[in-house]
PDB file of N, CA, C and O in Angstrom:
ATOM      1  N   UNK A  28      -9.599  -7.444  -9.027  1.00 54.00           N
ATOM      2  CA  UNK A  28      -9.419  -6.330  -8.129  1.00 54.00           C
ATOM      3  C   UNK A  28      -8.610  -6.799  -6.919  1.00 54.00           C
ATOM      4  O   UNK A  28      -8.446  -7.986  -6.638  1.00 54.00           O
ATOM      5  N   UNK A  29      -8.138  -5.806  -6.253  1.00 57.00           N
ATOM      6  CA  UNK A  29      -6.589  -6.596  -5.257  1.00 57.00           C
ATOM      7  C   UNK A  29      -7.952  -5.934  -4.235  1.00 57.00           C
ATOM      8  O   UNK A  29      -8.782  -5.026  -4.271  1.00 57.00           O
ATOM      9  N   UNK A  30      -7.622  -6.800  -3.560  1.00 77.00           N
ATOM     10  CA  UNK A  30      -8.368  -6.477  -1.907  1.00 77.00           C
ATOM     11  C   UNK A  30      -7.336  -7.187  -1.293  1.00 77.00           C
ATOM     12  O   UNK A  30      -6.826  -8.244  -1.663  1.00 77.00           O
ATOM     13  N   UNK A  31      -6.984  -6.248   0.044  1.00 79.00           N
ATOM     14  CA  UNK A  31      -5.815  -6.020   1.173  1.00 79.00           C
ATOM     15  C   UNK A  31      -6.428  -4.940   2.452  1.00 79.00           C
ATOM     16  O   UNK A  31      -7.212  -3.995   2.355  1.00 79.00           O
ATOM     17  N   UNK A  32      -5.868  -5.391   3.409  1.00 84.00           N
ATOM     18  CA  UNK A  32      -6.164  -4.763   4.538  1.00 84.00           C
ATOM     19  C   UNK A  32      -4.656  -3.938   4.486  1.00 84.00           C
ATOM     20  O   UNK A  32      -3.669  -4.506   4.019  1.00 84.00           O
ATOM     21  N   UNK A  33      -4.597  -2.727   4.945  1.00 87.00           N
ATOM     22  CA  UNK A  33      -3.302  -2.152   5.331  1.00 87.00           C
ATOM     23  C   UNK A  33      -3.418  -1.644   6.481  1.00 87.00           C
ATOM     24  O   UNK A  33      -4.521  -1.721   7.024  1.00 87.00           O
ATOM     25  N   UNK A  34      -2.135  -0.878   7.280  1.00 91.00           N
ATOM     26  CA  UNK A  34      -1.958  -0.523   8.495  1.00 91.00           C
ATOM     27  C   UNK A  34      -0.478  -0.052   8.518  1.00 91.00           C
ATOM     28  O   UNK A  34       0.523  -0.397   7.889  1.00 91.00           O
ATOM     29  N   UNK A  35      -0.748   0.963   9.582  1.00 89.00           N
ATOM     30  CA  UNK A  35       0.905   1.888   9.756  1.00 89.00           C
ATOM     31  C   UNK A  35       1.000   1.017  11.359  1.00 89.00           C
ATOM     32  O   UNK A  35      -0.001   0.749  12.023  1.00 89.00           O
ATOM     33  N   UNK A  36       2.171   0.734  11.694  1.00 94.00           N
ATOM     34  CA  UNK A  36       2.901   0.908  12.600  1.00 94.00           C
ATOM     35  C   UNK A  36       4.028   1.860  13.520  1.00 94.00           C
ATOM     36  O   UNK A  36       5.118   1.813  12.950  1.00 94.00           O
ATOM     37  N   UNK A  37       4.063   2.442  14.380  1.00 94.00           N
ATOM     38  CA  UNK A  37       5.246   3.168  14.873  1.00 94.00           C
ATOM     39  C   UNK A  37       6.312   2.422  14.709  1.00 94.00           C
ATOM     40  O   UNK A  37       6.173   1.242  15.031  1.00 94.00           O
ATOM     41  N   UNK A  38       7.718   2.874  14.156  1.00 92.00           N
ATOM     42  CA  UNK A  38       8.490   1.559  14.317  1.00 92.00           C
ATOM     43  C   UNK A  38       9.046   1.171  15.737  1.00 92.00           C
ATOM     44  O   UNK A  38       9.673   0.128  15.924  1.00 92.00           O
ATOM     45  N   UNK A  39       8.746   2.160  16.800  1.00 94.00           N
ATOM     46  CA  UNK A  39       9.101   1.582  17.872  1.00 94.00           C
ATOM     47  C   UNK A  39       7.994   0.906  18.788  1.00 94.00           C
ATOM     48  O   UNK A  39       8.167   0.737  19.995  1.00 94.00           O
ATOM     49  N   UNK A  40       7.015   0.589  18.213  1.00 95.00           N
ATOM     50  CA  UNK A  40       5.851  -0.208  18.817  1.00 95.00           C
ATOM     51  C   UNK A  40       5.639  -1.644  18.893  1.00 95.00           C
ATOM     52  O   UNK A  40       4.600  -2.246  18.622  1.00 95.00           O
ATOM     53  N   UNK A  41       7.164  -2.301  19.444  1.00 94.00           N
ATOM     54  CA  UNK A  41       7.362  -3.536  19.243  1.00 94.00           C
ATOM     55  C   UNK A  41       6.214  -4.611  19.597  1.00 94.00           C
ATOM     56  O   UNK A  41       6.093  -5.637  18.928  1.00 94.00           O
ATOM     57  N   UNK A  42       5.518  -4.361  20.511  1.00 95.00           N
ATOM     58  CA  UNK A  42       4.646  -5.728  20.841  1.00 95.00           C
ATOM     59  C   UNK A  42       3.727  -5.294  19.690  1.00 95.00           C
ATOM     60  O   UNK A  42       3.114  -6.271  19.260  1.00 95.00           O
ATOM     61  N   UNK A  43       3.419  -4.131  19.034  1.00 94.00           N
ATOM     62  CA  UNK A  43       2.538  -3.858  17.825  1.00 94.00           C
ATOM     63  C   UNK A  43       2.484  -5.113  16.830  1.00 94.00           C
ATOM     64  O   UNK A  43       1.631  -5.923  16.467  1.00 94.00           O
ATOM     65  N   UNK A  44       3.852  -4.851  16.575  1.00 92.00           N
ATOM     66  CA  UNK A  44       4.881  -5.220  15.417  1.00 92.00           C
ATOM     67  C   UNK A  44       4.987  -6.821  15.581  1.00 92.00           C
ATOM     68  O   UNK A  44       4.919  -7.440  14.519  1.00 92.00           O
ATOM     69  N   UNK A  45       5.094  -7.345  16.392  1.00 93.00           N
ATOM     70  CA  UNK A  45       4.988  -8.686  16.810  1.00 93.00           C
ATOM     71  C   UNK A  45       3.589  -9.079  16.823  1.00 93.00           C
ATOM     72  O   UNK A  45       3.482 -10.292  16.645  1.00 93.00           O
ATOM     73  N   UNK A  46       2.773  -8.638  16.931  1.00 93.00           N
ATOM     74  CA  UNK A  46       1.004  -8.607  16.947  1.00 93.00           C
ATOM     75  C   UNK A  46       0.908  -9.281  15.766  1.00 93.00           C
ATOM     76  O   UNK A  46       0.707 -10.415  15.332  1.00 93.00           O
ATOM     77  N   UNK A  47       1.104  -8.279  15.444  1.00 92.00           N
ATOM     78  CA  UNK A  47       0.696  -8.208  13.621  1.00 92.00           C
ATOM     79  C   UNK A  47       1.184  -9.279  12.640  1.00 92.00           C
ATOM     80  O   UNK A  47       0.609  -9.589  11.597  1.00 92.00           O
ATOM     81  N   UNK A  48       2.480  -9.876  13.180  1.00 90.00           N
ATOM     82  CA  UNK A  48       3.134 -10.566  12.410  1.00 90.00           C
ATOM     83  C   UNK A  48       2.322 -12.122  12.844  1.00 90.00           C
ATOM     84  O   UNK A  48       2.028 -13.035  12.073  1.00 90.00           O
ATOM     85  N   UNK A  49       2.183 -12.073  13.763  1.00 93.00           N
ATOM     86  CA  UNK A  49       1.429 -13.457  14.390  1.00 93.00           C
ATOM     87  C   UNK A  49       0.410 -13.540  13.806  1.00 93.00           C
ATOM     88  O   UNK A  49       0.163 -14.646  13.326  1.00 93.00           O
ATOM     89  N   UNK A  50      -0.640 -12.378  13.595  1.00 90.00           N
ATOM     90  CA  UNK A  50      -2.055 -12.408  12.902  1.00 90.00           C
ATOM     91  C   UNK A  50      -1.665 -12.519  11.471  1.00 90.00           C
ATOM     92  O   UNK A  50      -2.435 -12.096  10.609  1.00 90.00           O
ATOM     93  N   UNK A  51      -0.303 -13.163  11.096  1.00 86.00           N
ATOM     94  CA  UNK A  51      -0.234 -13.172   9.153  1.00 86.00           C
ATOM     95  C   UNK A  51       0.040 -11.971   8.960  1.00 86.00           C
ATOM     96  O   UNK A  51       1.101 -12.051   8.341  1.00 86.00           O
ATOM     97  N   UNK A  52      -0.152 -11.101   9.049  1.00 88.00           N
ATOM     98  CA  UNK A  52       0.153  -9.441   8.291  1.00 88.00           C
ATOM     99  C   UNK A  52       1.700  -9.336   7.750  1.00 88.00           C
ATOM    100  O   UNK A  52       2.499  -9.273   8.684  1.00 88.00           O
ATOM    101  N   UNK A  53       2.108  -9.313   6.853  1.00 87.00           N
ATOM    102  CA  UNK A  53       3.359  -8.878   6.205  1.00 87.00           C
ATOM    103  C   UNK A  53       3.544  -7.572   6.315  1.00 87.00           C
ATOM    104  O   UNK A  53       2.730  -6.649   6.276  1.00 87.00           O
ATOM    105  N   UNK A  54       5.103  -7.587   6.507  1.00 89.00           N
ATOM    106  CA  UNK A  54       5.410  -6.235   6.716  1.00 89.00           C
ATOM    107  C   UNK A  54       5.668  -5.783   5.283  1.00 89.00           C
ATOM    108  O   UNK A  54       6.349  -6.671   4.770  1.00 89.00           O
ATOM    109  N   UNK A  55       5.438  -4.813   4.402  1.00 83.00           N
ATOM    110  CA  UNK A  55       5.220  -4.800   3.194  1.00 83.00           C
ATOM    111  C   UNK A  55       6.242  -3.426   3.267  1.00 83.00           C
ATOM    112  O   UNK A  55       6.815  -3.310   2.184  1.00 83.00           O
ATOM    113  N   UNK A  56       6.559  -2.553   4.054  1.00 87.00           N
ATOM    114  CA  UNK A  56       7.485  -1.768   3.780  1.00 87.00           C
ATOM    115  C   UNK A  56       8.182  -0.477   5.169  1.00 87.00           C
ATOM    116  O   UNK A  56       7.399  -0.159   6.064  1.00 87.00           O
ATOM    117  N   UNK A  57       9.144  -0.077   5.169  1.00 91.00           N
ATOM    118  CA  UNK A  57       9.227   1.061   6.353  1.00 91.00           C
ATOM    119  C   UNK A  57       8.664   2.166   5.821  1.00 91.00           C
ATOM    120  O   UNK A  57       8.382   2.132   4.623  1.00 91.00           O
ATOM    121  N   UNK A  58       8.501   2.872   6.276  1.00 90.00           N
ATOM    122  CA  UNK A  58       8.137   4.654   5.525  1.00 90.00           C
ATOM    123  C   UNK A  58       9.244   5.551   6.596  1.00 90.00           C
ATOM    124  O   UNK A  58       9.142   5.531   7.823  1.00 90.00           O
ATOM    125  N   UNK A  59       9.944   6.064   6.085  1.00 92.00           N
ATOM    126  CA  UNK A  59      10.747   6.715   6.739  1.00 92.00           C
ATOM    127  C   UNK A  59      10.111   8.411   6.956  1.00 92.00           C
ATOM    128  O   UNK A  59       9.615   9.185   6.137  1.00 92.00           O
ATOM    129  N   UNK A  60      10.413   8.561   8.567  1.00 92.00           N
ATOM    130  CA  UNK A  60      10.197   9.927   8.999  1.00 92.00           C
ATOM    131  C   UNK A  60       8.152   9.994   8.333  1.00 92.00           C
ATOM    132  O   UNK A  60       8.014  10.993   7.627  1.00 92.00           O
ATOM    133  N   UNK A  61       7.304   9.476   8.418  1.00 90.00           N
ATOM    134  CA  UNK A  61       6.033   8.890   8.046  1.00 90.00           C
ATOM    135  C   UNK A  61       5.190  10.085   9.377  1.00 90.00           C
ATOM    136  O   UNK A  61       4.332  10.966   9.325  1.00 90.00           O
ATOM    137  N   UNK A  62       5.977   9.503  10.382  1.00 91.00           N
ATOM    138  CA  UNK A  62       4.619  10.317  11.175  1.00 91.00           C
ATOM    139  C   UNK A  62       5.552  11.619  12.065  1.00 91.00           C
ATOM    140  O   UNK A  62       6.649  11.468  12.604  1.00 91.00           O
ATOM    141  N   UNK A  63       4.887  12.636  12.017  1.00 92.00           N
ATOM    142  CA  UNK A  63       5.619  13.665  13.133  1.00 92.00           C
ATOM    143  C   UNK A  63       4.504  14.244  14.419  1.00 92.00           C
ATOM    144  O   UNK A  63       3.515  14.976  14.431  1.00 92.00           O
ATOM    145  N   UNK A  64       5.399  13.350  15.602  1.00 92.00           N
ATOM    146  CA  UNK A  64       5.496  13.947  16.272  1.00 92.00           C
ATOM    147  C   UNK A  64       5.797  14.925  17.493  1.00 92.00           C
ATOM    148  O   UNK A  64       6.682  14.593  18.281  1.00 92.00           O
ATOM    149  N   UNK A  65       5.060  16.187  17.700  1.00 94.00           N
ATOM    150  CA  UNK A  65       5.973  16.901  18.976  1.00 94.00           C
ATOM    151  C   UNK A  65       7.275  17.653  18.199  1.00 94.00           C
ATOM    152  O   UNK A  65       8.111  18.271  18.858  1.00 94.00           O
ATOM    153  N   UNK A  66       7.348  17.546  16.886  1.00 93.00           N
ATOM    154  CA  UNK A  66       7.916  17.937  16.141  1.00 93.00           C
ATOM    155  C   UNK A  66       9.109  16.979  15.678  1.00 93.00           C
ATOM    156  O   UNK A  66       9.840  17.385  14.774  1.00 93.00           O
ATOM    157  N   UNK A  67       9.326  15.810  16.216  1.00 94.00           N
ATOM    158  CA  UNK A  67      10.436  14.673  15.931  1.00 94.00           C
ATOM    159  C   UNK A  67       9.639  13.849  14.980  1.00 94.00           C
ATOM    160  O   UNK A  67       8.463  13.578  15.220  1.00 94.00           O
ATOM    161  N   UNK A  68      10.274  13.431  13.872  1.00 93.00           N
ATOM    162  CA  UNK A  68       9.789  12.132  12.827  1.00 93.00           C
ATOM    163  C   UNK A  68      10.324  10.849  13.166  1.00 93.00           C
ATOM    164  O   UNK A  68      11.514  10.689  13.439  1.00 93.00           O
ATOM    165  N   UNK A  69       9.205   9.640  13.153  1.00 94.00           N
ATOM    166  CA  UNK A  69       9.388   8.434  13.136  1.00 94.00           C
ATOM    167  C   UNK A  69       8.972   7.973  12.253  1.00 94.00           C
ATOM    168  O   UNK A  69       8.141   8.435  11.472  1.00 94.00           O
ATOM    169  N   UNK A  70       9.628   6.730  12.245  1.00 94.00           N
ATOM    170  CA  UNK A  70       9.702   6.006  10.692  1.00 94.00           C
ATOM    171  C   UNK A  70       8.172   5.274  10.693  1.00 94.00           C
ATOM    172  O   UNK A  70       7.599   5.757  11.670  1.00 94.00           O
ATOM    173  N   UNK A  71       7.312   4.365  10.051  1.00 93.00           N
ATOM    174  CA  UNK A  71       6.514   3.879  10.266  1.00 93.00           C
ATOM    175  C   UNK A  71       6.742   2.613   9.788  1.00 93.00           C
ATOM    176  O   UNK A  71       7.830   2.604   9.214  1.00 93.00           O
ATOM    177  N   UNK A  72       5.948   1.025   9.757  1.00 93.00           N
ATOM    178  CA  UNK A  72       5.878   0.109   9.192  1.00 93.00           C
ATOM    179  C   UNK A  72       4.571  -0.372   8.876  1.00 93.00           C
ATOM    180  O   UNK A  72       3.708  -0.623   9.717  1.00 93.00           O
ATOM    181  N   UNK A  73       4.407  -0.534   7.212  1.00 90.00           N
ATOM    182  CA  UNK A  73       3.529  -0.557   6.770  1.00 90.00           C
ATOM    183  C   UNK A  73       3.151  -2.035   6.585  1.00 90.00           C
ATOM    184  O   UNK A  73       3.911  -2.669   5.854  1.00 90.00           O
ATOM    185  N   UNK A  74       1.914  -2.816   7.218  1.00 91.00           N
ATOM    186  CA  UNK A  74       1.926  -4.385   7.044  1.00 91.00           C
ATOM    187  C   UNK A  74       0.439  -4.287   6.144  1.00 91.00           C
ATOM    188  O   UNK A  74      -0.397  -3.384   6.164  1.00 91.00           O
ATOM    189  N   UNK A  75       0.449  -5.605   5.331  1.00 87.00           N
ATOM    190  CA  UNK A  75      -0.576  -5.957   4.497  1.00 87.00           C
ATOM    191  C   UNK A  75      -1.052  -7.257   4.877  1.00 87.00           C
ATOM    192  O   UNK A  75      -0.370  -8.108   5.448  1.00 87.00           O
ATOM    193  N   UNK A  76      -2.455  -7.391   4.476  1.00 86.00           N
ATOM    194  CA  UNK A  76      -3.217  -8.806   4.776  1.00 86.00           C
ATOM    195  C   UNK A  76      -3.751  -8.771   3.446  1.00 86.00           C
ATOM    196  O   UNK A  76      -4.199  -7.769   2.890  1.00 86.00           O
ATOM    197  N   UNK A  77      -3.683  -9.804   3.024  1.00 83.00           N
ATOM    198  CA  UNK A  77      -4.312 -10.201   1.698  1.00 83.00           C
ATOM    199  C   UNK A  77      -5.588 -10.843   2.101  1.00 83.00           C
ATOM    200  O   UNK A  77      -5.425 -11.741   2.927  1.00 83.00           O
ATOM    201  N   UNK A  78      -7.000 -10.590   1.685  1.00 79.00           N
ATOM    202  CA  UNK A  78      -8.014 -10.856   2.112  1.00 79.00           C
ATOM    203  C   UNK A  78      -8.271 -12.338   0.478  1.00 79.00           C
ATOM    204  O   UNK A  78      -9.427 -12.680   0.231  1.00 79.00           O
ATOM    205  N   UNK A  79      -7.402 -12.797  -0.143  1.00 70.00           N
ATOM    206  CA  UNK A  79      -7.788 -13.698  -0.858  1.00 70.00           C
ATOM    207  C   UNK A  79      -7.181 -15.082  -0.469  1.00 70.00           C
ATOM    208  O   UNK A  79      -6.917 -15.900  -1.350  1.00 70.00           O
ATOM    209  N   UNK A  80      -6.924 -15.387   1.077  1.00 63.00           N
ATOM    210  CA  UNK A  80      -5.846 -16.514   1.213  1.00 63.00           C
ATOM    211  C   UNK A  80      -4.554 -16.338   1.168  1.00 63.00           C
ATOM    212  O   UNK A  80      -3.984 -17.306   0.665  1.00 63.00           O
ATOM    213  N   UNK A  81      -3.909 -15.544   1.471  1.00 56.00           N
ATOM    214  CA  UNK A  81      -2.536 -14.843   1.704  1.00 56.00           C
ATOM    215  C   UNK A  81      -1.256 -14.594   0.764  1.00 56.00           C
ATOM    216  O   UNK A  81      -0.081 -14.937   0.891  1.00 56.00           O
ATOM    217  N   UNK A  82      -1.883 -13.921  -0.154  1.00 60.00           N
ATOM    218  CA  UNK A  82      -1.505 -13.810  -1.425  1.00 60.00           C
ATOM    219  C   UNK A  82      -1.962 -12.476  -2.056  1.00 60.00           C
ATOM    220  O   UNK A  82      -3.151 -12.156  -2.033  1.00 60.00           O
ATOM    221  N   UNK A  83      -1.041 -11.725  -2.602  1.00 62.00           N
ATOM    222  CA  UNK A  83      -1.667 -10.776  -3.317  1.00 62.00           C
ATOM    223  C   UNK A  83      -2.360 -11.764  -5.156  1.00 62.00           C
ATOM    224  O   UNK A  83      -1.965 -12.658  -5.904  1.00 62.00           O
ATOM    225  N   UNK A  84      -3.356 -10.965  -5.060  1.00 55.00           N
ATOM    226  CA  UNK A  84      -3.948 -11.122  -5.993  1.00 55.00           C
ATOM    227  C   UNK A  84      -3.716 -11.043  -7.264  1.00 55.00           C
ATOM    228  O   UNK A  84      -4.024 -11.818  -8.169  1.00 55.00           O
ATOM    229  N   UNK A  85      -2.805  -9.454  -7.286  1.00 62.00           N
ATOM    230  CA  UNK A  85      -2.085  -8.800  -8.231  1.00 62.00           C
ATOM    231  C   UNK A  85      -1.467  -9.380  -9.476  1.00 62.00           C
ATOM    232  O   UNK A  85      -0.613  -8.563  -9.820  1.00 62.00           O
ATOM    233  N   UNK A  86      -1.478 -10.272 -10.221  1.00 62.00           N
ATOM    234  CA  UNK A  86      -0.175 -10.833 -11.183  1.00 62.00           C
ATOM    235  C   UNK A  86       0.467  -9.716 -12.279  1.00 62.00           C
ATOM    236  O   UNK A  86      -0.070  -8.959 -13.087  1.00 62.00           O
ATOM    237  N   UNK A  87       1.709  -9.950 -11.958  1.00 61.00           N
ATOM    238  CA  UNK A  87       2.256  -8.484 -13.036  1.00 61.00           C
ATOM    239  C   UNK A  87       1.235  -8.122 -14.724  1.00 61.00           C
ATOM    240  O   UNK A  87       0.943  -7.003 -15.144  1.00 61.00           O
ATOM    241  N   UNK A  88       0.975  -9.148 -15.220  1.00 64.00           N
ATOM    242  CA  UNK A  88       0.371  -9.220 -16.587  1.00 64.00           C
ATOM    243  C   UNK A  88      -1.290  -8.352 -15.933  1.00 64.00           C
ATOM    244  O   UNK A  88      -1.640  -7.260 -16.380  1.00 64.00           O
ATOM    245  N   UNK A  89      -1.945  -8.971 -15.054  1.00 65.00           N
ATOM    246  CA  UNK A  89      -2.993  -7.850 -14.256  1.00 65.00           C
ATOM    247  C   UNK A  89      -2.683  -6.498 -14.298  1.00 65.00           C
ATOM    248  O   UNK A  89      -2.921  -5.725 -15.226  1.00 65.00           O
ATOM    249  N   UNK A  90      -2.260  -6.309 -13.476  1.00 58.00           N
ATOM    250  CA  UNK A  90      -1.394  -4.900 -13.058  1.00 58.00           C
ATOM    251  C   UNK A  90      -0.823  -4.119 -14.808  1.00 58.00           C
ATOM    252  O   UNK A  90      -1.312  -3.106 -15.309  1.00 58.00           O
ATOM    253  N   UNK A  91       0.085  -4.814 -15.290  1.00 65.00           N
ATOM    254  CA  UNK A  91       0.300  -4.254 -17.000  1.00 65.00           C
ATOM    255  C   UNK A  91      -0.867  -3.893 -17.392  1.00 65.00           C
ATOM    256  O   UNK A  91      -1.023  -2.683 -17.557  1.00 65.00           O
ATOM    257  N   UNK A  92      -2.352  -5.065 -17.732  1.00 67.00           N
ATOM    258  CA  UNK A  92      -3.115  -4.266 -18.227  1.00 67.00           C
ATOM    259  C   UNK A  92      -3.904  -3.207 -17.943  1.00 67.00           C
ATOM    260  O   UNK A  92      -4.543  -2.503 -18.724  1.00 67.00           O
ATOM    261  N   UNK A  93      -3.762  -3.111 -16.081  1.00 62.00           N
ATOM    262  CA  UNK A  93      -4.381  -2.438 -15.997  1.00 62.00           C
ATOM    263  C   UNK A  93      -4.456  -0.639 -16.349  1.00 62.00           C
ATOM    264  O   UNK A  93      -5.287   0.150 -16.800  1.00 62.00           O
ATOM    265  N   UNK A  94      -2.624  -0.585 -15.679  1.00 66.00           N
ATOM    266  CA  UNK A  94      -2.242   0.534 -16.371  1.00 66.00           C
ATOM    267  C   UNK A  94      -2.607   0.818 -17.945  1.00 66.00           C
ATOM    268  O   UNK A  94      -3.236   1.804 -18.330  1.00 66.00           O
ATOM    269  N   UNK A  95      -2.083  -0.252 -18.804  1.00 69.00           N
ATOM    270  CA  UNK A  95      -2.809   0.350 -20.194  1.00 69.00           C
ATOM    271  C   UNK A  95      -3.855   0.343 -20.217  1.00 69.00           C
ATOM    272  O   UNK A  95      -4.180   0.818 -21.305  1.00 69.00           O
ATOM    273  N   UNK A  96      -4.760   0.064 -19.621  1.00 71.00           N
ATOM    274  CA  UNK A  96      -6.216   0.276 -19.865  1.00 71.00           C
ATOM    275  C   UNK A  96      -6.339   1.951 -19.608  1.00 71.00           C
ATOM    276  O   UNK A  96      -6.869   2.777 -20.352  1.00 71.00           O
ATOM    277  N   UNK A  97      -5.583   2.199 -18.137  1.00 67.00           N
ATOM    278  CA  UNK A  97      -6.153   3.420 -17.828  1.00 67.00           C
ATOM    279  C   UNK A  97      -5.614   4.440 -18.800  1.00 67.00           C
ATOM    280  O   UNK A  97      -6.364   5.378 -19.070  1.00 67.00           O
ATOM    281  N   UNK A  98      -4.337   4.391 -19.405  1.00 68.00           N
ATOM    282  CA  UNK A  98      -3.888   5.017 -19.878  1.00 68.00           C
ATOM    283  C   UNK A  98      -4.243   5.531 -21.761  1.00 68.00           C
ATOM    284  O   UNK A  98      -4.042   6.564 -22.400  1.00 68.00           O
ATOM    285  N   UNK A  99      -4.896   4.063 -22.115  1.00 70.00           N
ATOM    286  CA  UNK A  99      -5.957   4.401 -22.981  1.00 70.00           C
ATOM    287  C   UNK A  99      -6.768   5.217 -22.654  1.00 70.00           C
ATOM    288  O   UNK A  99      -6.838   6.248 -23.323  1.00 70.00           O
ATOM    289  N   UNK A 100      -7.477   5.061 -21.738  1.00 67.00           N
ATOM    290  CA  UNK A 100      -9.000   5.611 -21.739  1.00 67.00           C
ATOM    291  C   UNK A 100      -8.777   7.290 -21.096  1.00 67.00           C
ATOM    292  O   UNK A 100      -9.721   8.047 -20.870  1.00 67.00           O
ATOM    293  N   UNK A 101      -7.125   7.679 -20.851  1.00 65.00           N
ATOM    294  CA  UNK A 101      -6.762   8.729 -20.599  1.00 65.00           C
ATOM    295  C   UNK A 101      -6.558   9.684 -21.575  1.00 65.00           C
ATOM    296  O   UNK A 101      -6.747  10.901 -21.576  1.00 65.00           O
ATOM    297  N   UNK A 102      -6.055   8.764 -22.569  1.00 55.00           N
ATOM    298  CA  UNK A 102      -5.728  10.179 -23.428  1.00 55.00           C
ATOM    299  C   UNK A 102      -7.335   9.678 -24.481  1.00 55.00           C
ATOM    300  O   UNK A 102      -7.588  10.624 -25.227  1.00 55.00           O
ATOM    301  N   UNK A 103      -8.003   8.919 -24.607  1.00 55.00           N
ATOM    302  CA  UNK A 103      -9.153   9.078 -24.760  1.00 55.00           C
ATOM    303  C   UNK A 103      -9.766  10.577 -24.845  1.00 55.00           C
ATOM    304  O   UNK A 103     -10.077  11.326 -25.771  1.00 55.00           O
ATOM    305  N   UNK A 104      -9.791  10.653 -23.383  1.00 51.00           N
ATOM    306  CA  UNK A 104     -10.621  11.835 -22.255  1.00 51.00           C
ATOM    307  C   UNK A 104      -9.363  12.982 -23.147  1.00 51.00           C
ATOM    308  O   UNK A 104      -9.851  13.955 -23.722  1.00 51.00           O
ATOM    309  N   UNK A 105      -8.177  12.835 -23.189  1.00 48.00           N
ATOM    310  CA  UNK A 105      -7.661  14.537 -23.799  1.00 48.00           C
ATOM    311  C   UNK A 105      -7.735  14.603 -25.132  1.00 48.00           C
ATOM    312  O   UNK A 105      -7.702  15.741 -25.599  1.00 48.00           O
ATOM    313  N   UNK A 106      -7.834  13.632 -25.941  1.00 48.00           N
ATOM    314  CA  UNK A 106      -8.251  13.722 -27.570  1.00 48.00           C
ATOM    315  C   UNK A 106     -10.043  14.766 -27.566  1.00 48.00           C
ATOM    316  O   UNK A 106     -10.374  15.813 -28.121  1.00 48.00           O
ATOM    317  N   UNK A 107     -10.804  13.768 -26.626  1.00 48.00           N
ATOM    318  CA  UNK A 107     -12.004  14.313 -26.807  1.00 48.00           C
ATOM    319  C   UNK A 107     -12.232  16.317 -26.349  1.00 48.00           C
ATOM    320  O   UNK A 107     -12.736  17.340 -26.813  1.00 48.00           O
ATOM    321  N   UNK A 108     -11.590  15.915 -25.368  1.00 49.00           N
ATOM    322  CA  UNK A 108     -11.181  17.759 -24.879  1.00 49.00           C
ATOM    323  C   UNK A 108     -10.461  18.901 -25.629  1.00 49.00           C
ATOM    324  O   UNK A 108     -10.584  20.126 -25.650  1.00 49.00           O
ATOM    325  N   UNK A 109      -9.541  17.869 -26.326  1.00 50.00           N
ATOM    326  CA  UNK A 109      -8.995  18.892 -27.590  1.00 50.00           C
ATOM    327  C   UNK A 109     -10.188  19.389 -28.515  1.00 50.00           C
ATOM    328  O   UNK A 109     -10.367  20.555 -28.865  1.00 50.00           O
ATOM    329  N   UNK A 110     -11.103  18.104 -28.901  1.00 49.00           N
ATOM    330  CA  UNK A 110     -12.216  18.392 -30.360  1.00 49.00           C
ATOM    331  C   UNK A 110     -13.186  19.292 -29.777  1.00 49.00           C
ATOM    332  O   UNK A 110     -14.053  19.649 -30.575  1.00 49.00           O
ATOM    333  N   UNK A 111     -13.290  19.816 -28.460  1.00 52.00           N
ATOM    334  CA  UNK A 111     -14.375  20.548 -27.885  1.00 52.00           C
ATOM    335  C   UNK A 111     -13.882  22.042 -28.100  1.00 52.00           C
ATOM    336  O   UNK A 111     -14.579  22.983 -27.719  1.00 52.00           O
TER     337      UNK A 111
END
């Protein structure tokens, strides 16, 4: 299981943004136009902490099965809904 801390940033919240990076947090992505306000959109920055030693946990072959797992046990659930 991936355990991660996440968090939005304003992107103009520089000492934020510098915070965060000092405490380890990776900036993991922008989100554009993310938050509105007053009616103007700002972009946001999204940082991650990996709570396993600073590393996602994730390995692609993980992640692969996990999707097929779910995706088994999905159409599972619509085979059985059809026979009803």
């Amino acid at each position: 299981m991936c355990q991660a801390v996440y968090l939005h940033v304003i992107s103009h919240n520089n000492p934020a943004f510098h915070l965060y990076q000092k405490m380890s947090f990776e900036c993991f992505r922008r989100l554009h136009g993310f938050y509105l306000i007053n009616g103007q959109h700002y972009d946001s920055f999204l940082f991650v902490f990996y709570l396993n030693g600073g590393q996602s946990p994730c390995s692609p072959l993980e992640l692969v099965t996990l999707i097929v797992t779910y995706l088994k046990n999905g159409l599972k659930l619509v085979a059985v809904r059809e026979d009803l």
